[in-house]
Amino acid sequence: MKPIDALKEFRLGTCYYPEHWPEALWEDDFRRMSELGFSIVRVAEFAWSIFEPEEGVFSFELFDRALALAHKHGIKVIIGTPTATPPAWLTHKYPEVLNVTQEGVTLQHGLRRHYNYSSQKYRELSAIITRKMAEHYKDHPAVIGWQIDNEFNCEIGVFYAPADHDAFRIWLQEKYGTLDKLNEAWGTVFWSQTYSAWEQVFLPRPTPADHQPNPHQALDEKRFISDNTISYAKVQGDILRKVAPNHWVTTNGLFGHLDSHRMNDELLDFFSYDSYPQFSTIFYDKNEVNPLADRGWSQTLGAVRSISPNFAIMEQQSGPGGWVNRMDMPSPKPGQMRLWTYQSIAHGANMVLYFRWRTATVGNEIYWHGINDYHNQPNRRVREAGQIGAELAGAGDRIANTQFKAEIALLRDYDNEWDGEYDVWHGPFTWQSGKAWFKALNYRHIPSDMLYVRSGTTIEDLKRYKVLVYPHPAIMRDETAELLEQYVREGGIIIFGCRTGYKNEHGHAYMRPFPGAAAGLCGISVEEFTMVKGSRAATSMKWSGSGEALTGADSFNEILVVESDSAEAVAHYASDYYAGKPAVTKNVFGEGQAWYYGAVFNEEAAGQIIERLGLSSPASDWLTLPKEVELAIREGEDGPLYFLLNYSEQPALVTLNEEKTDLLTGSKLSGSLTLEGYGVVVLS
Ligand code: GLA
C-alpha cells in the first residue's frame, strides 16, 4: 500500500486546550511537552465561541498567542474546526440548526453535537467559521494540518430535524427517481405502506411496537445519514483544501452510520482514531469467558487500518476516564499507557496524541484525566509519557516507514453493518463471530486485518490475503459473489458462516435456495434452519471421518446439503433432529477452497478451522510467545519489525531462537527473556 506523505515522520503529542487555562501556564506547558519528546498538539476543536463570540465578529488573539508559544518550543499544531460545539448565540438565533429526536424533542444547547447536518443555515455558518480560521492560519509556521469537526456521529448518530426529513426525501428522489421504485425497494406492498406522494415519505418516525420502522427504510436511513455526514464534512474539507492547500486534512472516528472509507477517500489525507482501551471495563468485560479486554482495541485498530493503512491516534487514553455522570473507568496501571501507545503504533499509527495534557477542572469531563493532574505537579503518567517520548525519539521514524502485515483478513461491509443493526437474524452474529475469529487468531499470534468489501474493492485487494473470513454476509450482491468466486478460483480460501447470501441490497430475501448469491461458490444448499436459543440447548458438531468433537453449534443452525461434486461435508451435527446432517462443508473451487460453517462461530470452532488449514504464526520458526502476548508485525523497506505486547500484569516468558535487537532500547536479545507486566519490545 502507498505510504501516506503526511505521516512520513513519526510524531507524539497531546490534545491541548489553552482556553481552559490561565495564560501564565501556557509557556511552561509547551516547554514541558517539548522536554517529553512531544512535537505536536491538537487545539481549538471546541472553541467556536472564542473565535466568533458574536455572529460575524471574529477573534483570533487567544489562539494566536498560544500558537506563537507552541512555535517557540518547536511544537507543530493541528487545528480542529469547532463545529461540534455551536455557540449559544447561534442555536438561540437559528433554532432550526438543532438536532431533534425521533419523538420530536429538540436537543438544546448545553452539551455538544446538538446540531443537524442538513440545515442550510448550519452549513453556511460552518463554512464561514472554517474559511475564517483557514484564512487566518494558512501560513502560520506551526500549523501543519486540520481536523474537521470532532468525532462525527459520536454522542448521537441519528437526526430527525425537519431539515433532515426534507434532505432524506431529496436523497431518495435522487436514488430512486420515482415513487414506484421507492415502493418496490421498501416493499411497501406489505401492510399497505405504499406511498402515493413524496410528501408522505419521512425518515422513520415513531410507530406502534417500540417505534419499529420498515426494515428497508431503516437500511436506507443509515445510508442517508452516512452520505449526509460526508456531504456536511465536504463543505469544510473543500474550503480547507482551497484556502490552506499546504496543510493536510483529517478527522477522528470511529463511529456508526458513516462510511468512513468513502469519507477518507474523498476528503482526507489520512484517517484518525480516538483510542480508549479502558472502555473495555465498561462495555465488554461483563460475562465473557476469556475476554479480550483492552486487547480488543487491536481489532478496532484493524478497522481503522482498513480505512487508512497508516493513521493518527488523535486521542490516546492517558488516564482514568469519566464524565461526571457516566463512563467511570479505572486508572491505567503503571505501564498500561505505554502498552496502549505501542498497541496503536503496532497496528499502524504514525502519530499519537494523548487525550489530554491536563485534566479539566470544569465541565462534564472533570474526571476524564489527562497526563497531568489538576495540581500540575510531576506524576507517574507524565513520567511514563517521558519514557515513551524518549523511546520514540530514537525509534519513531524507523517505525513510521513500515505498514502492518497480515495474511488473513476478516471481511466486513457497511450494508450488513447497517442492516444488522436492526435485523437480529444476522447483526448480533457478526459481532460474536468477528470477535471469535479475532481471538482465535490473535491468541495464536497470527496477525489479521479487517477488510471492508465496497463497490470499489478489487481482486488485488483480496489477493493480498491467503485466507478471508466473511462471517455472516446476509446481504450479498451478485457482483460481490462474483468477485469472491474469482478470488477462490485463483487460489484463495474463503470461510463463510450461517446466514450468508440470502438478501439483496435492499434487504429483500432472495427467492433462491440459501446461501443465495454464494450457493455456487460453496457448492451447497441449505435444507432447513433454526435459531438455537431458549429451551433449545446448544447443538453440537463433530468432524466427519474422525468423529472428533468440533464444538457447540452456536445461536443458529443451518442444515446443509452438498450439491456439487467438488464439495464435501467436513463436519456433521451431532445432536437434535438433524444429527448426522452436514454442518460444515468445503468446496474445492478452481485453485482454492470455499468453506461454509452452518452456525455462528465461537473461539473454539475458529481455532479448530485454523488448525485444519495449517495456519500458524509467521514468526513461529524463531519466536515462542505465551497467549497473553500479542504479536503484531510492521514491514517496510528496512525489513520487518515485530511488536510484542504483554497485556498481562504478570511477567511473560518469551523465547527467541534468533538474535534480535530491541528497537526501543538498542539491546540485543536472544534465548529466554522475561517481558515485564504490560511490557513491550519491538524486535528488528
Ligand atoms: C472523545 C472526544 C473528546 C473527549 C473524550 C473523552 O474522544 O473527542 O473531546 O470528550 O472523548 O470523553
mmCIF file with all atom_site columns, C-alpha atoms in Angstrom, residues 42 45-46 48 79-86 99 112-118 122-123 126-127 129-130 146-159 222 224-238 240 249-264 266-268 270-274 307 314-315 414 417-418:
data_model
loop_
_atom_site.group_PDB
_atom_site.id
_atom_site.type_symbol
_atom_site.label_atom_id
_atom_site.label_alt_id
_atom_site.label_comp_id
_atom_site.label_asym_id
_atom_site.label_entity_id
_atom_site.label_seq_id
_atom_site.pdbx_PDB_ins_code
_atom_site.Cartn_x
_atom_site.Cartn_y
_atom_site.Cartn_z
_atom_site.occupancy
_atom_site.B_iso_or_equiv
_atom_site.pdbx_formal_charge
_atom_site.auth_seq_id
_atom_site.auth_comp_id
_atom_site.auth_asym_id
_atom_site.auth_atom_id
_atom_site.pdbx_PDB_model_num
ATOM 1  C CA . ARG A 1 42  ? -4.259  19.485 18.540 1.00 0.00 ? 42  ARG A CA 1
ATOM 2  C CA . GLU A 1 45  ? -11.907 21.818 18.150 1.00 0.00 ? 45  GLU A CA 1
ATOM 3  C CA . PHE A 1 46  ? -14.471 23.130 20.630 1.00 0.00 ? 46  PHE A CA 1
ATOM 4  C CA . TRP A 1 48  ? -16.202 28.354 18.338 1.00 0.00 ? 48  TRP A CA 1
ATOM 5  C CA . ILE A 1 79  ? -6.360  22.886 14.317 1.00 0.00 ? 79  ILE A CA 1
ATOM 6  C CA . GLY A 1 80  ? -9.796  21.405 14.801 1.00 0.00 ? 80  GLY A CA 1
ATOM 7  C CA . THR A 1 81  ? -12.705 23.190 13.177 1.00 0.00 ? 81  THR A CA 1
ATOM 8  C CA . PRO A 1 82  ? -15.035 23.933 16.089 1.00 0.00 ? 82  PRO A CA 1
ATOM 9  C CA . THR A 1 83  ? -18.325 22.832 14.565 1.00 0.00 ? 83  THR A CA 1
ATOM 10 C CA . ALA A 1 84  ? -19.091 20.047 17.057 1.00 0.00 ? 84  ALA A CA 1
ATOM 11 C CA . THR A 1 85  ? -19.996 22.767 19.565 1.00 0.00 ? 85  THR A CA 1
ATOM 12 C CA . PRO A 1 86  ? -22.118 25.568 18.091 1.00 0.00 ? 86  PRO A CA 1
ATOM 13 C CA . ASN A 1 99  ? -30.989 18.134 16.216 1.00 0.00 ? 99  ASN A CA 1
ATOM 14 C CA . ARG A 1 112 ? -22.213 19.102 22.220 1.00 0.00 ? 112 ARG A CA 1
ATOM 15 C CA . ARG A 1 113 ? -23.239 17.706 18.818 1.00 0.00 ? 113 ARG A CA 1
ATOM 16 C CA . HIS A 1 114 ? -26.674 19.289 19.276 1.00 0.00 ? 114 HIS A CA 1
ATOM 17 C CA . TYR A 1 115 ? -26.908 20.258 15.603 1.00 0.00 ? 115 TYR A CA 1
ATOM 18 C CA . ASN A 1 116 ? -28.048 18.530 12.422 1.00 0.00 ? 116 ASN A CA 1
ATOM 19 C CA . TYR A 1 117 ? -26.045 18.178 9.202  1.00 0.00 ? 117 TYR A CA 1
ATOM 20 C CA . SER A 1 118 ? -28.964 19.101 6.930  1.00 0.00 ? 118 SER A CA 1
ATOM 21 C CA . TYR A 1 122 ? -25.693 25.457 9.814  1.00 0.00 ? 122 TYR A CA 1
ATOM 22 C CA . ARG A 1 123 ? -23.764 24.562 6.683  1.00 0.00 ? 123 ARG A CA 1
ATOM 23 C CA . SER A 1 126 ? -19.863 26.224 9.448  1.00 0.00 ? 126 SER A CA 1
ATOM 24 C CA . ALA A 1 127 ? -18.428 27.309 6.096  1.00 0.00 ? 127 ALA A CA 1
ATOM 25 C CA . ILE A 1 129 ? -16.018 29.857 10.549 1.00 0.00 ? 129 ILE A CA 1
ATOM 26 C CA . THR A 1 130 ? -13.949 27.263 8.661  1.00 0.00 ? 130 THR A CA 1
ATOM 27 C CA . TRP A 1 146 ? -6.640  20.283 10.206 1.00 0.00 ? 146 TRP A CA 1
ATOM 28 C CA . GLN A 1 147 ? -9.170  18.070 11.899 1.00 0.00 ? 147 GLN A CA 1
ATOM 29 C CA . ILE A 1 148 ? -12.695 18.545 10.518 1.00 0.00 ? 148 ILE A CA 1
ATOM 30 C CA . ASP A 1 149 ? -15.266 18.826 13.341 1.00 0.00 ? 149 ASP A CA 1
ATOM 31 C CA . ASN A 1 150 ? -14.796 16.227 16.105 1.00 0.00 ? 150 ASN A CA 1
ATOM 32 C CA . GLU A 1 151 ? -15.926 12.597 16.110 1.00 0.00 ? 151 GLU A CA 1
ATOM 33 C CA . PHE A 1 152 ? -18.775 12.688 13.603 1.00 0.00 ? 152 PHE A CA 1
ATOM 34 C CA . ASN A 1 153 ? -21.794 10.756 14.943 1.00 0.00 ? 153 ASN A CA 1
ATOM 35 C CA . CYS A 1 154 ? -20.401 10.408 18.453 1.00 0.00 ? 154 CYS A CA 1
ATOM 36 C CA . GLU A 1 155 ? -22.897 11.245 21.256 1.00 0.00 ? 155 GLU A CA 1
ATOM 37 C CA . ILE A 1 156 ? -25.699 10.835 18.721 1.00 0.00 ? 156 ILE A CA 1
ATOM 38 C CA . GLY A 1 157 ? -25.828 9.287  15.258 1.00 0.00 ? 157 GLY A CA 1
ATOM 39 C CA . VAL A 1 158 ? -29.478 9.831  14.252 1.00 0.00 ? 158 VAL A CA 1
ATOM 40 C CA . PHE A 1 159 ? -31.094 13.063 13.115 1.00 0.00 ? 159 PHE A CA 1
ATOM 41 C CA . LYS A 1 222 ? -28.338 4.666  7.653  1.00 0.00 ? 222 LYS A CA 1
ATOM 42 C CA . PHE A 1 224 ? -28.636 8.586  4.021  1.00 0.00 ? 224 PHE A CA 1
ATOM 43 C CA . ILE A 1 225 ? -27.044 9.561  7.357  1.00 0.00 ? 225 ILE A CA 1
ATOM 44 C CA . SER A 1 226 ? -23.673 8.432  6.060  1.00 0.00 ? 226 SER A CA 1
ATOM 45 C CA . ASP A 1 227 ? -23.982 10.373 2.788  1.00 0.00 ? 227 ASP A CA 1
ATOM 46 C CA . ASN A 1 228 ? -25.300 13.409 4.616  1.00 0.00 ? 228 ASN A CA 1
ATOM 47 C CA . THR A 1 229 ? -22.440 13.363 7.139  1.00 0.00 ? 229 THR A CA 1
ATOM 48 C CA . ILE A 1 230 ? -19.917 13.165 4.314  1.00 0.00 ? 230 ILE A CA 1
ATOM 49 C CA . SER A 1 231 ? -21.569 15.972 2.384  1.00 0.00 ? 231 SER A CA 1
ATOM 50 C CA . TYR A 1 232 ? -21.513 18.139 5.538  1.00 0.00 ? 232 TYR A CA 1
ATOM 51 C CA . ALA A 1 233 ? -17.828 17.304 6.123  1.00 0.00 ? 233 ALA A CA 1
ATOM 52 C CA . LYS A 1 234 ? -17.125 18.138 2.474  1.00 0.00 ? 234 LYS A CA 1
ATOM 53 C CA . VAL A 1 235 ? -18.329 21.698 2.978  1.00 0.00 ? 235 VAL A CA 1
ATOM 54 C CA . GLN A 1 236 ? -15.401 22.157 5.353  1.00 0.00 ? 236 GLN A CA 1
ATOM 55 C CA . GLY A 1 237 ? -12.978 19.869 3.520  1.00 0.00 ? 237 GLY A CA 1
ATOM 56 C CA . ASP A 1 238 ? -13.344 21.796 0.246  1.00 0.00 ? 238 ASP A CA 1
ATOM 57 C CA . LEU A 1 240 ? -9.601  23.802 3.783  1.00 0.00 ? 240 LEU A CA 1
ATOM 58 C CA . VAL A 1 249 ? -6.766  17.297 6.444  1.00 0.00 ? 249 VAL A CA 1
ATOM 59 C CA . THR A 1 250 ? -8.081  14.522 8.658  1.00 0.00 ? 250 THR A CA 1
ATOM 60 C CA . THR A 1 251 ? -10.939 13.791 11.031 1.00 0.00 ? 251 THR A CA 1
ATOM 61 C CA . ASN A 1 252 ? -11.256 11.494 14.031 1.00 0.00 ? 252 ASN A CA 1
ATOM 62 C CA . GLY A 1 253 ? -13.561 8.473  14.383 1.00 0.00 ? 253 GLY A CA 1
ATOM 63 C CA . LEU A 1 254 ? -14.723 5.715  14.501 1.00 0.00 ? 254 LEU A CA 1
ATOM 64 C CA . PHE A 1 255 ? -18.492 5.973  14.831 1.00 0.00 ? 255 PHE A CA 1
ATOM 65 C CA . GLY A 1 256 ? -21.620 4.457  13.359 1.00 0.00 ? 256 GLY A CA 1
ATOM 66 C CA . HIS A 1 257 ? -23.773 5.334  10.365 1.00 0.00 ? 257 HIS A CA 1
ATOM 67 C CA . LEU A 1 258 ? -20.769 6.606  8.479  1.00 0.00 ? 258 LEU A CA 1
ATOM 68 C CA . ASP A 1 259 ? -18.842 5.119  5.589  1.00 0.00 ? 259 ASP A CA 1
ATOM 69 C CA . SER A 1 260 ? -15.505 6.333  6.927  1.00 0.00 ? 260 SER A CA 1
ATOM 70 C CA . HIS A 1 261 ? -13.739 4.657  3.988  1.00 0.00 ? 261 HIS A CA 1
ATOM 71 C CA . ARG A 1 262 ? -15.541 6.829  1.466  1.00 0.00 ? 262 ARG A CA 1
ATOM 72 C CA . MET A 1 263 ? -15.099 9.925  3.590  1.00 0.00 ? 263 MET A CA 1
ATOM 73 C CA . ASN A 1 264 ? -11.387 9.220  3.813  1.00 0.00 ? 264 ASN A CA 1
ATOM 74 C CA . GLU A 1 266 ? -12.942 11.653 -0.931 1.00 0.00 ? 266 GLU A CA 1
ATOM 75 C CA . LEU A 1 267 ? -11.921 14.218 1.669  1.00 0.00 ? 267 LEU A CA 1
ATOM 76 C CA . LEU A 1 268 ? -8.968  13.291 3.855  1.00 0.00 ? 268 LEU A CA 1
ATOM 77 C CA . PHE A 1 270 ? -5.484  10.017 6.314  1.00 0.00 ? 270 PHE A CA 1
ATOM 78 C CA . PHE A 1 271 ? -7.906  8.871  8.966  1.00 0.00 ? 271 PHE A CA 1
ATOM 79 C CA . SER A 1 272 ? -7.569  9.422  12.712 1.00 0.00 ? 272 SER A CA 1
ATOM 80 C CA . TYR A 1 273 ? -8.927  7.356  15.570 1.00 0.00 ? 273 TYR A CA 1
ATOM 81 C CA . ASP A 1 274 ? -9.541  8.051  19.242 1.00 0.00 ? 274 ASP A CA 1
ATOM 82 C CA . ILE A 1 307 ? -9.561  2.931  6.045  1.00 0.00 ? 307 ILE A CA 1
ATOM 83 C CA . MET A 1 314 ? -5.850  11.866 17.700 1.00 0.00 ? 314 MET A CA 1
ATOM 84 C CA . GLU A 1 315 ? -6.771  10.924 21.287 1.00 0.00 ? 315 GLU A CA 1
ATOM 85 C CA . TYR A 1 414 ? -21.448 -1.346 5.551  1.00 0.00 ? 414 TYR A CA 1
ATOM 86 C CA . GLU A 1 417 ? -23.337 -3.483 9.449  1.00 0.00 ? 417 GLU A CA 1
ATOM 87 C CA . TRP A 1 418 ? -26.309 -1.130 8.976  1.00 0.00 ? 418 TRP A CA 1
#
